[in-house]
Structures are given as C-alpha cells and as structure tokens.
Short mmCIF file of C-alpha atoms and ligand atoms in Angstrom, two decimals:
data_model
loop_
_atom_site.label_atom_id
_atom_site.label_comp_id
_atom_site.label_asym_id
_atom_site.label_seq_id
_atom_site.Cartn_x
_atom_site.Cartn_y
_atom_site.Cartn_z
CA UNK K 1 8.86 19.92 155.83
CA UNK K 2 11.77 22.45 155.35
CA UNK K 3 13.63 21.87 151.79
CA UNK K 4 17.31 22.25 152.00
CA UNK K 5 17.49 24.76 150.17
CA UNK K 6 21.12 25.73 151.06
CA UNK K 7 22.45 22.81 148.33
CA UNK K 8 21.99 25.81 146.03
CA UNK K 9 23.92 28.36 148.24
CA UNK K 10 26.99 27.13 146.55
CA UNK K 11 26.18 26.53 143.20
CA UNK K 12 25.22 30.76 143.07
CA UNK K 13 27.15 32.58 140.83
CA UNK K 14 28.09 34.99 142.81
CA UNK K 15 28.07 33.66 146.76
CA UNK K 16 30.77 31.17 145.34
CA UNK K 17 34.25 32.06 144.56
CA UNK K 18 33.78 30.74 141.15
CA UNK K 19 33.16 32.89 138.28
CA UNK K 20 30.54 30.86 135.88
CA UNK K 21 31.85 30.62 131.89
CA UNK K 22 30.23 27.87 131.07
CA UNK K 23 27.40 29.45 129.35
CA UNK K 24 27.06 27.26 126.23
CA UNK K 25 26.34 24.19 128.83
CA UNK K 26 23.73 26.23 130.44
CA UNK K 27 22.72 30.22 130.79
CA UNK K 28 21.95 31.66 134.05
CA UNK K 29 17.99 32.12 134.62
CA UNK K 30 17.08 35.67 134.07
CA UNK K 31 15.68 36.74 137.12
CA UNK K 32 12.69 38.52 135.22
CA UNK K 33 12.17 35.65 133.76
CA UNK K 34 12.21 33.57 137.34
CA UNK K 35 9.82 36.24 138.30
CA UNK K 36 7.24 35.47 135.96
CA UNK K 37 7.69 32.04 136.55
CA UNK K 38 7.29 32.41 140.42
CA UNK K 39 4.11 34.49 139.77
CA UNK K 40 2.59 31.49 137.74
CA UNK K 41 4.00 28.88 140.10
CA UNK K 42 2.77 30.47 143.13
CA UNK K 43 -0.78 30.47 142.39
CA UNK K 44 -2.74 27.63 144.12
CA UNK K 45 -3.77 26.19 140.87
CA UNK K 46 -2.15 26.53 137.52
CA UNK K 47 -4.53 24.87 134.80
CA UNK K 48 -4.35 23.11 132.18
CA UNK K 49 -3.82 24.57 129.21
CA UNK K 50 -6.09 21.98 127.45
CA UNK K 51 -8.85 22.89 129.76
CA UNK K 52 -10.21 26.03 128.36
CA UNK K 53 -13.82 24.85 129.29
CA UNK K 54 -12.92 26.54 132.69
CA UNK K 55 -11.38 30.01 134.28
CA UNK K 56 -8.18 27.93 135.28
CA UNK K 57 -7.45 26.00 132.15
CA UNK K 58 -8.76 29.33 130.14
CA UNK K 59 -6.15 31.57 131.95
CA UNK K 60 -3.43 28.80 131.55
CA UNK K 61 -4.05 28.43 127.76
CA UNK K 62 -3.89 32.53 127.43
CA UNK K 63 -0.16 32.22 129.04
CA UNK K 64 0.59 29.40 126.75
CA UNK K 65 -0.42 31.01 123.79
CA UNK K 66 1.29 34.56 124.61
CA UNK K 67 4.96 32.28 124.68
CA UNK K 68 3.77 30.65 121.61
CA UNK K 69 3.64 34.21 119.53
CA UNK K 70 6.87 35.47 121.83
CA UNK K 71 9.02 32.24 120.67
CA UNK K 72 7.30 32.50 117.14
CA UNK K 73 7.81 36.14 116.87
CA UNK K 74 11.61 35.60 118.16
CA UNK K 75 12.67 33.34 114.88
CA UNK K 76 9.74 34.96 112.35
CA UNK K 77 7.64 32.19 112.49
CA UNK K 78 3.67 31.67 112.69
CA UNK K 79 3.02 30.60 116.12
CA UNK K 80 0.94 27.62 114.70
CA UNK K 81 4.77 26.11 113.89
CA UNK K 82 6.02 26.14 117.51
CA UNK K 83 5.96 22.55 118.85
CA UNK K 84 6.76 22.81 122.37
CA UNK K 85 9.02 20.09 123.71
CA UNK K 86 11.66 19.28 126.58
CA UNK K 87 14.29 21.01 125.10
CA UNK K 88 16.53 21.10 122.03
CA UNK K 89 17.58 16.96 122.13
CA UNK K 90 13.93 16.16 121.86
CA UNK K 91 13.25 18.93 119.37
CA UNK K 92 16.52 16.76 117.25
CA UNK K 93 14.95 13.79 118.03
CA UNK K 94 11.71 14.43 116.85
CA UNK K 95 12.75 16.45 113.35
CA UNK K 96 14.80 13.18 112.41
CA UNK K 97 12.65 10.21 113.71
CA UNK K 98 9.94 11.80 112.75
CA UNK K 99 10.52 11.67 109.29
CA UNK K 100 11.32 8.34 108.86
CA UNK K 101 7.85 7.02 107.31
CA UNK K 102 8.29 9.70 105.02
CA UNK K 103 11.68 9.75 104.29
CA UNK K 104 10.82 5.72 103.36
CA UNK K 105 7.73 6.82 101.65
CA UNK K 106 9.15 8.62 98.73
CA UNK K 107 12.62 6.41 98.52
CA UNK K 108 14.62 9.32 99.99
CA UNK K 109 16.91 7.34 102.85
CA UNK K 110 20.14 9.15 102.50
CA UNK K 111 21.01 11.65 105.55
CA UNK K 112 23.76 13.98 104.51
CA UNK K 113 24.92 15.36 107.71
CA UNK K 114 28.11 16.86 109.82
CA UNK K 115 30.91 15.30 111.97
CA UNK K 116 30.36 18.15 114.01
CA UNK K 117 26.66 18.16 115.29
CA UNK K 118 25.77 17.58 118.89
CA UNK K 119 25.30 14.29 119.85
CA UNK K 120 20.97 14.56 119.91
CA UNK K 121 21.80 14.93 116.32
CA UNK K 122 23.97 12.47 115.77
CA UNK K 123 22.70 9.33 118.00
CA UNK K 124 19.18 9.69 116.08
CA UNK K 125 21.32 9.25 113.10
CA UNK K 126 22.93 6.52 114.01
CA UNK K 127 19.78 4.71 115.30
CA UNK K 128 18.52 5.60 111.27
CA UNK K 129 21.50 3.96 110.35
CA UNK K 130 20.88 0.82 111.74
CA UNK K 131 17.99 0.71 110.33
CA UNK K 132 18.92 1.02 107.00
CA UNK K 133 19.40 4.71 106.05
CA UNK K 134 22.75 5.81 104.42
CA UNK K 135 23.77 8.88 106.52
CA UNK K 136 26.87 11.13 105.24
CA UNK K 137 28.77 13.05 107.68
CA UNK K 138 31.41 15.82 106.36
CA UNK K 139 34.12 16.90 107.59
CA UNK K 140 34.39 20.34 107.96
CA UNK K 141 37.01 22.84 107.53
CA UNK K 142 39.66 23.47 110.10
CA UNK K 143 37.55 26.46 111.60
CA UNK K 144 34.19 23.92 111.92
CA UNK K 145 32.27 25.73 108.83
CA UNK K 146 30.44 23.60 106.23
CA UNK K 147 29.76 25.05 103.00
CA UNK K 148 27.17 25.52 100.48
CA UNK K 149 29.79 23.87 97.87
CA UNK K 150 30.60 20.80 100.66
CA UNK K 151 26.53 20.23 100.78
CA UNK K 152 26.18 20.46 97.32
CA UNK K 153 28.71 17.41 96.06
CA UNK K 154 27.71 15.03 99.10
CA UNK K 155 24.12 15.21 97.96
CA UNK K 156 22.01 13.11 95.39
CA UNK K 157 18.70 11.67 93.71
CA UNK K 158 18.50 9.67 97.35
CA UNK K 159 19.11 12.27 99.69
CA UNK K 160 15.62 13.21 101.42
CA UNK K 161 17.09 15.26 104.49
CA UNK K 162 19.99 17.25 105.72
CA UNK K 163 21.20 18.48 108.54
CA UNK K 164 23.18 21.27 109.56
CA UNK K 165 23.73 23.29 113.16
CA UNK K 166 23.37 27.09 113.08
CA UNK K 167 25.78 27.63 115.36
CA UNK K 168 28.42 25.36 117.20
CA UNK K 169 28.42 24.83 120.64
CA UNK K 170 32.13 24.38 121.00
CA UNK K 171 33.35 26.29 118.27
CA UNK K 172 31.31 29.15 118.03
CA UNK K 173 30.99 28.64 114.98
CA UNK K 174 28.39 30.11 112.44
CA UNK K 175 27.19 28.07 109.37
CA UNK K 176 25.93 29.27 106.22
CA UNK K 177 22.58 28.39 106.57
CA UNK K 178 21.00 30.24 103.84
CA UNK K 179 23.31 28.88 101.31
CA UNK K 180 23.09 25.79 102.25
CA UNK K 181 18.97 26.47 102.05
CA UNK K 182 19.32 27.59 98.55
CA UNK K 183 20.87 24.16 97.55
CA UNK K 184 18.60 22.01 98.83
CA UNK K 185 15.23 24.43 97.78
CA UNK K 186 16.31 23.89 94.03
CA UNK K 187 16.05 19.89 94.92
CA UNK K 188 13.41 19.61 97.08
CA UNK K 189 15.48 18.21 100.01
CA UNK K 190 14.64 18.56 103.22
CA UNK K 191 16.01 20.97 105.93
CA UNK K 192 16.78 20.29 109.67
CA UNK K 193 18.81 22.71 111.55
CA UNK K 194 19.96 22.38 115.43
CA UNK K 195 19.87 26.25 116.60
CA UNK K 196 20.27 26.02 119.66
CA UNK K 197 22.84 28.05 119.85
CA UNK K 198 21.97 30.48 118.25
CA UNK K 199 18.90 32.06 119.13
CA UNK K 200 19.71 35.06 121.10
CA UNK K 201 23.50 35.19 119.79
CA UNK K 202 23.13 35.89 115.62
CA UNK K 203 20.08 37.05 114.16
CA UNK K 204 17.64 34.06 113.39
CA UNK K 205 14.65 34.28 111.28
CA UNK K 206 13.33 30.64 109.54
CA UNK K 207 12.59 32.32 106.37
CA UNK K 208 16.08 33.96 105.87
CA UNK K 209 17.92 31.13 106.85
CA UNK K 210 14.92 29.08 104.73
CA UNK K 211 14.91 26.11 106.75
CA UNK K 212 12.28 23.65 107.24
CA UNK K 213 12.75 22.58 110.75
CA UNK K 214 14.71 23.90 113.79
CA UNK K 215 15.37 23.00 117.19
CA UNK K 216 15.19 24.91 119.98
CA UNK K 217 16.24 25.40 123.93
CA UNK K 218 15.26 28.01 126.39
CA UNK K 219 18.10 27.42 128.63
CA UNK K 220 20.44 28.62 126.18
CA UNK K 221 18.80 31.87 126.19
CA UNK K 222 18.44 32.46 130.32
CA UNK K 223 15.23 30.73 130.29
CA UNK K 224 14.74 27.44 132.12
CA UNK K 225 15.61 23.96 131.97
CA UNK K 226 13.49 21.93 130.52
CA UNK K 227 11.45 23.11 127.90
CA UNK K 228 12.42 24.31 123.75
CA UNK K 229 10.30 23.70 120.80
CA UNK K 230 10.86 22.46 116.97
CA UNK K 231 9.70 24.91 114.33
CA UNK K 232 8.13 23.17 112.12
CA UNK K 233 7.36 24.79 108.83
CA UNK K 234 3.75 24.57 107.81
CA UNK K 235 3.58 23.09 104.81
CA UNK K 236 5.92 20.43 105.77
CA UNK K 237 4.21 19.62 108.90
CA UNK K 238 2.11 16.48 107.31
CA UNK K 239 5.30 15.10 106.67
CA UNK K 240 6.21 14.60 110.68
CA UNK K 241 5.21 11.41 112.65
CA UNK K 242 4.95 12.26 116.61
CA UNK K 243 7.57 10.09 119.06
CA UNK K 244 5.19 10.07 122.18
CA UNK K 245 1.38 8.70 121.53
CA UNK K 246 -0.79 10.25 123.85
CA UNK K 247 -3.63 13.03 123.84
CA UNK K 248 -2.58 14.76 120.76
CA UNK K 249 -1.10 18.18 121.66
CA UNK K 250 1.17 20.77 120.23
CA UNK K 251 -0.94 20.30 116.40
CA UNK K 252 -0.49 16.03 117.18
CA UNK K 253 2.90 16.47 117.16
CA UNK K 254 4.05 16.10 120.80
CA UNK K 255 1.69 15.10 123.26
CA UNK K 256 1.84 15.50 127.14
CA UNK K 257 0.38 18.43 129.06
CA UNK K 258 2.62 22.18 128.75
CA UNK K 259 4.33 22.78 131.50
CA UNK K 260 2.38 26.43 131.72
CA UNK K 261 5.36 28.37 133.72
CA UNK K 262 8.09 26.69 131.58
CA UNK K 263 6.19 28.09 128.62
CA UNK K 264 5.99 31.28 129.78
CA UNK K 265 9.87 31.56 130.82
CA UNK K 266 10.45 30.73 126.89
CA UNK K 267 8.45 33.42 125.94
CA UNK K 268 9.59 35.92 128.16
CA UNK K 269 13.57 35.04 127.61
CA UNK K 270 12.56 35.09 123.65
CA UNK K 271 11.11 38.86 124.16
CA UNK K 272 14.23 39.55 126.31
CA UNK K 273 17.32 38.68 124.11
CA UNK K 274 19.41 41.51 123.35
CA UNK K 275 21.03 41.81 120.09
CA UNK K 276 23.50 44.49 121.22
CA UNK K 277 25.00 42.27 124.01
CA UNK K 278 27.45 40.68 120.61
CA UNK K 279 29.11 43.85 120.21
CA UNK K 280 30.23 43.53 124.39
CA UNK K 281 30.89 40.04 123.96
CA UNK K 282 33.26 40.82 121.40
CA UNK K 283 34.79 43.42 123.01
CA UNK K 284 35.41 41.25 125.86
CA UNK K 285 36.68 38.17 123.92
CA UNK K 286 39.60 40.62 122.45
CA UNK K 287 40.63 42.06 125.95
CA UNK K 288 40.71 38.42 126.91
CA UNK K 289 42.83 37.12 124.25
CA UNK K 290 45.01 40.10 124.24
CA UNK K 291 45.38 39.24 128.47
CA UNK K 292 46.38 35.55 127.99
CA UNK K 293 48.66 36.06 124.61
CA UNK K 294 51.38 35.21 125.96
CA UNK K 295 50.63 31.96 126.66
CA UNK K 296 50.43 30.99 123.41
CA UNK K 297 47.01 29.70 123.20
CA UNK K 298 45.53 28.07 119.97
CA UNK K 299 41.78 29.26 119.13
CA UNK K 300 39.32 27.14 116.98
CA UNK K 301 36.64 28.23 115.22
CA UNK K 302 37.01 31.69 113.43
CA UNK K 303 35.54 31.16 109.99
CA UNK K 304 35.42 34.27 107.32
CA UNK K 305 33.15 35.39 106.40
CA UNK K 306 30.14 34.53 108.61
CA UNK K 307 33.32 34.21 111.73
CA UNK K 308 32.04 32.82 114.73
CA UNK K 309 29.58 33.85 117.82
CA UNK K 310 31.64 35.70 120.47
CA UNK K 311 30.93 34.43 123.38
CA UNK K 312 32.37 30.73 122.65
CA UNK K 313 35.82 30.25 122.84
CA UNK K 314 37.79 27.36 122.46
CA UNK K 315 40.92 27.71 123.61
CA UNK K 316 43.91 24.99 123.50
CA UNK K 317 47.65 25.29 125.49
CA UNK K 318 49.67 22.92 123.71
CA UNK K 319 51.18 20.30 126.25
CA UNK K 320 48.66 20.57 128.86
CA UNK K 321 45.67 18.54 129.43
CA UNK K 322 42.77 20.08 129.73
CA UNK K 323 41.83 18.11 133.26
CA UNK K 324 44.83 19.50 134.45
CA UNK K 325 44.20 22.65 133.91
CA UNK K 326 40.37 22.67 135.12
CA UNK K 327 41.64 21.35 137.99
CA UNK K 328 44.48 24.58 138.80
CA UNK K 329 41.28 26.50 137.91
CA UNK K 330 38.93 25.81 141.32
CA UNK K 331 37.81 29.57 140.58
CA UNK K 332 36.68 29.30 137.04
CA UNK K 333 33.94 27.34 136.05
CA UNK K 334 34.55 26.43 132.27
CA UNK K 335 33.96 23.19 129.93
CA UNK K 336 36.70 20.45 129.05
CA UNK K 337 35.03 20.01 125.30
CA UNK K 338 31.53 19.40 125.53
CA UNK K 339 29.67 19.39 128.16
CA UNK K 340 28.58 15.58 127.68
CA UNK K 341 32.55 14.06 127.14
CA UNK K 342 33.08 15.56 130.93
CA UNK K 343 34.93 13.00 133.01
CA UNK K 344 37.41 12.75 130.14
CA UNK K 345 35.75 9.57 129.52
CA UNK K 346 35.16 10.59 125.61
CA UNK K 347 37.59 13.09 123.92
CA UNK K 348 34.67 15.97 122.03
CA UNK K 349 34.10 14.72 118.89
CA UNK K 350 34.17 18.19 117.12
CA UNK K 351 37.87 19.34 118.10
CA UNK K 352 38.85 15.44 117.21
CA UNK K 353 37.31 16.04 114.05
CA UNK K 354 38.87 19.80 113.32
CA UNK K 355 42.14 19.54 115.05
CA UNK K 356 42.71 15.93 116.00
CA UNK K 357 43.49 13.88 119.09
CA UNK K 358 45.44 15.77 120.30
CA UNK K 359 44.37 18.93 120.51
CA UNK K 360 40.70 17.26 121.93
CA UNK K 361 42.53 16.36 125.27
CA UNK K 362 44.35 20.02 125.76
CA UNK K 363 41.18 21.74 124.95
CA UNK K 364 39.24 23.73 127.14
CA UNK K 365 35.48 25.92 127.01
CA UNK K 366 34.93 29.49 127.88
CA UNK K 367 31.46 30.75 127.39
CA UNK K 368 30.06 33.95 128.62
CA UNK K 369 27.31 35.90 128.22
CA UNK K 370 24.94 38.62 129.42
CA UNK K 371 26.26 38.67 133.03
CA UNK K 372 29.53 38.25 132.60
CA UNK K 373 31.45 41.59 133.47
CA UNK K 374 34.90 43.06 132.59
CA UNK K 375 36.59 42.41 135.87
CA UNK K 376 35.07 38.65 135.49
CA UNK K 377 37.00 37.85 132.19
CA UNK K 378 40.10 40.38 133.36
CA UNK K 379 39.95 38.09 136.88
CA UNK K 380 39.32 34.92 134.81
CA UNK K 381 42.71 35.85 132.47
CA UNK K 382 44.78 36.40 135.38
CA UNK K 383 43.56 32.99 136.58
CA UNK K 384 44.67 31.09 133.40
CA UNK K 385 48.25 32.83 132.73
CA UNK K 386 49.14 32.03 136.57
CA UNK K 387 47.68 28.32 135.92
CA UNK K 388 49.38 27.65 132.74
CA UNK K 389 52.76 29.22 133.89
CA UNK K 390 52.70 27.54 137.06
CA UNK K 391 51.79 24.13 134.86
CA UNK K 392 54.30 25.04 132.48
CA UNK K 393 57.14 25.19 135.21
CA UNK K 394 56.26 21.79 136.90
CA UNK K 395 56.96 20.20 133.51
CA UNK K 396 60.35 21.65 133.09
CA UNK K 397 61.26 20.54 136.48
CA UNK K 398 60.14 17.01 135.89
N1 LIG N 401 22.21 21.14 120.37
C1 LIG N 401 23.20 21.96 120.73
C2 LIG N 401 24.03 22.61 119.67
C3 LIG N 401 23.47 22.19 122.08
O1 LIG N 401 24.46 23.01 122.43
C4 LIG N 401 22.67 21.55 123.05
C5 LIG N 401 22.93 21.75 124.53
N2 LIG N 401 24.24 21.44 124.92
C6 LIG N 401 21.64 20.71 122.62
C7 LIG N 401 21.44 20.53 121.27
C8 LIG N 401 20.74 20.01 123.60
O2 LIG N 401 19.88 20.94 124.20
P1 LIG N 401 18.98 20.58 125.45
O3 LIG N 401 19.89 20.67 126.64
O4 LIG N 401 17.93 21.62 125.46
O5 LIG N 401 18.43 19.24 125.24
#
C-alpha cells in the first residue's frame, strides 16, 4: 500500500512559502543525521539492543553504545550516566518523581524552584505538591535570570532539591548554573537542571556547571523526535526510583527496549553541533533588530553578564496581539509564547511572569538556527515591518 507521503510536501521548509523560525519548538532533522538513521532503518532487521547473545542484537547494542559515549562525550559525562528516554519531559519527569522516596527518606520535602521552567518541570511539581511537598517558585528578574543570591535566601534545613533551566526556551535566556551549583554543593542539596535548550547553543559540560541531573532532547539539536536522556550523576544514581516497571534497562532506571536508530540520531546530532554557528546567530539577530527598529519592538531576555542564547528572540509590538500578527504572517512560521499555550488558550507563563499580562498576549517567538540564512531573516524583517505597519494603520482608522 502506497503511504501518502505528499502530507509532508507542505510542511518542507523550503517547497513551502514559509520560512521556518520556530526552532526552539522543534529543529529541522539534519539530513546526515536522517541518513544514518535511514541506513539503520532500512535493514531488514534491527535488533535488540538487549540481545547481544546474537549478530543482530550484538550489532544493535554496538550502535547503542557508540550514541551513549557521543551524547556522554557531548556534556563531559561517563556514558554509564546517560539514561535514554523519550525526550526532555520524561527526562523532567523522571529527575523529580524519581526522587520522591528519597527526598521523603531523609526529611528533605521542600522544592525550591522557578516561575519560569517549562511546564514538564513544573506539572511534576505540582503533582509533588499535592502530595505534600512545599515547592518555592521565584520570580525572576525582568530579563528571566535567577541568581546565585535569589537561590541562596529561598533555601533551608528542608530543602532536598532544586531546580533550575540552563537555558530558556522563550527568553533565551542563560542561567548561572555554576553559581547556583556552588550554593547548593556547600549544603548538600540536590541539583536538577532542564537543558534542553542548551545543548548545542552554550557550552555544556555537567562538571562545570556541577549539576547532579540534567535533561535532555535530541530534537532540539536537529536530531529526531522522540528520544533525549537524563544525566544522571553517578554517585547520586542510588538515589533515583524508575517511573516505568518493566525489564530493567538504561542501569534500572528506564525500562522499555532503545529505539536503536533514535539512539543513533542522538549521537550523531551530539558529534555534529557546531559551536561557531553562535557567533552567525548573533550576527544575524543584530541585522534583524537593526531591520525592524523602527517598529518599536520590546525584547525580553538579555541578562548581563551570562546575556542570552542568540537564536531566541522574544519580541513584543505594543498594541498588537500576537494572533493577529501570526495571522498577517502566512509566510513566517514563528511561536505565539510557548509552543504549548498555542491556540491562545493559555497566555506563556514566563512573559506573564517577567513582563505581565499584557505583554504575554502581544508577544511573539523567533527562533533560528543552523539553516537559517541571511536573506531568510532579511525576508522575514521585511515581512514583520509591512505586517505591523499595515496593523498599525487599521487601528488608526478604526
Ligand atoms: N524543557 C524545555 C526548556 C523545552 O524547551 C522543551 C521543549 N519545548 C522541553 C523541556 C520538552 O522537551 P521534549 O519535547 O523533548 O519533551
């Protein structure tokens, strides 16, 4: 039976007359990566990677473990602390339920935490909540940072976890993670950190940013959908309860057989990230900004000293809603907020909590990354200033 495969035609990113900048939501597949992928996929039989008795499940495990050292070598870790999971909301999920028992164990059921997390962080919370914990969430400051000094008072005798983002996904911005780290060592608190946006856009090594876990997502780094891991560092790893019983994989900490070719796309789009892509990304953020100045945009998110990862910006014109806008955009394909409060049906949490009301409802996304050109963010500007000026004139008319 013939798939229809044509659905796709117009979601590519280049067949359709839509430029994609929505690359915090999701990162175009690298097509080296897809190519390994394919050449997995394609054989007649992929094994299991748990049967190494045989040639199949031997050569599967091989290709499992090769992704393990690429996503271990990626964030300086031992490959023995990659858990392998469905993606960064599971790798969330699992860091904070996970450490319930524990957390009970020693009399440590105080969460401090941020208004600003992503909502796999948040929800878990909340369910610990319910249940009894006492979870703090700051405020940050205006520009979405958290600092050392902000951890520091919100924490005491009772506080047995914290957790932080590296990176926002709306703001762009970058937290001080290794301050923060040196806080908590002296008190023997533990540390989660959501970096999944940040691996492959500021450097990201677990012992420099000294935290204990951190979640993960290959399709943030132009791998696929569907798979991430939690680094889990080893001497805390007694300390985590599994959420799925099952067969015992990934070290007892996540059963379910590895999807072999997802594993491998991690891996590869670990060993391809590109350091030097920021300085580009930076360069094209400023042309941008400088294109659509006149519009008088407000930008969230800049935060001295550690500033903010170029290729989010979050961008607000005062007196128009974002759905508005988005919708005089048909050739741009960019985020209202997050990419779960679509549908306007939930304002984002994080600009309600930086900027207000509001500013949440005129707020709109533009991400970009590795194959985003010049003339894509020069075409994109033009875009926005005839948008917003044509917006801008219906409301003096009416
Ligand atoms: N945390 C952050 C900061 C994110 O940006 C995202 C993706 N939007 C997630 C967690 C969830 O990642 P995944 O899609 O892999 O579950």
């Amino acid at each position: 039976m013939a798939l229809p495969t044509d659905i796709f035609a117009s979601h590519d990113r280049r067949s359709a007359d839509c430029i994609y900048l929505d690359y915090a939501a999701t990162t175009p597949l690298d097509r080296r990566v897809l190519d390994l992928m394919y050449s997995i996929m394609a054989k007649d039989i992929t094994g299991n990677a748990q049967s190494t008795h045989h040639p199949f499940g031997a050569a599967a495990d091989l290709i499992v473990r090769k992704a393990r050292e690429q996503v271990a070598t990626m964030i300086g870790a031992s490959p023995s602390e990659i858990v392998f999971t469905s993606g960064a909301t599971e790798s969330n999920n699992l860091a904070i339920k996970g450490l319930v028992s524990h957390l009970k164990a020693v009399g440590k059921t105080r969460i401090v935490t941020t208004e600003v997390e992503h909502h796999s962080v948040l929800k878990p919370l909340a369910q610990l909540e319910a249940l009894g914990f006492e979870i703090v969430r700051l405020l940050p400051r205006p520009c979405g940072m958290i600092t050392a000094d902000m951890i520091e008072r919100a924490i005491d005798a009772r506080t047995g976890l914290v957790c932080v983002q590296a990176v926002n996904n709306e703001l762009g911005t970058i937290q001080p993670l290794a301050k923060i780290a040196e806080v908590l060592k002296e008190r023997n608190i533990l540390f989660h950190c959501d970096a999944a946006q940040a691996l492959g856009k500021i450097p990201f090594l677990v012992d420099s940013v000294a935290v204990d876990f951190a979640s993960f997502s290959a399709h943030k780094i132009y791998g696929p959908q569907g798979i991430g891991c939690l680094y889990v560092r080893t001497e805390k790893s007694t300390l985590l309860e599994p959420l799925l019983a099952g067969g015992g994989h990934e070290h007892g900490l996540r059963s379910g057989s590895l999807p072999v070719a997802l594993c491998a796309g991690f891996g590869a789009a670990c060993s391809l990230v590109d350091d030097d892509d920021r300085a580009r990304l930076q360069s094209m953020r400023v042309s941008f900004m400088a294109r659509i100045r006149r519009l008088n945009p407000v930008v969230y998110g800049h935060c001295e000293p550690h500033g903010n990862v170029p290729g989010i910006l979050t961008i607000r014109f005062p007196g128009i809603d974002s759905e508005t806008l988005v919708m005089a955009l048909p050739g741009l394909a960019i985020g209202i907020g997050a990419a779960c409060t679509r549908n306007g049906a939930k304002l984002s949490h994080v600009i309600q909590a930086v900027a207000g009301a509001q500013p949440s409802r005129e707020t709109v996304r533009i991400s970009f990354g590795r194959l985003t050109t010049v003339e894509e963010m020069g075409n994109a500007a033009e875009q926005i200033v005839a948008a917003v000026a044509g917006i801008r004139e219906l409301q003096e008319v009416s």
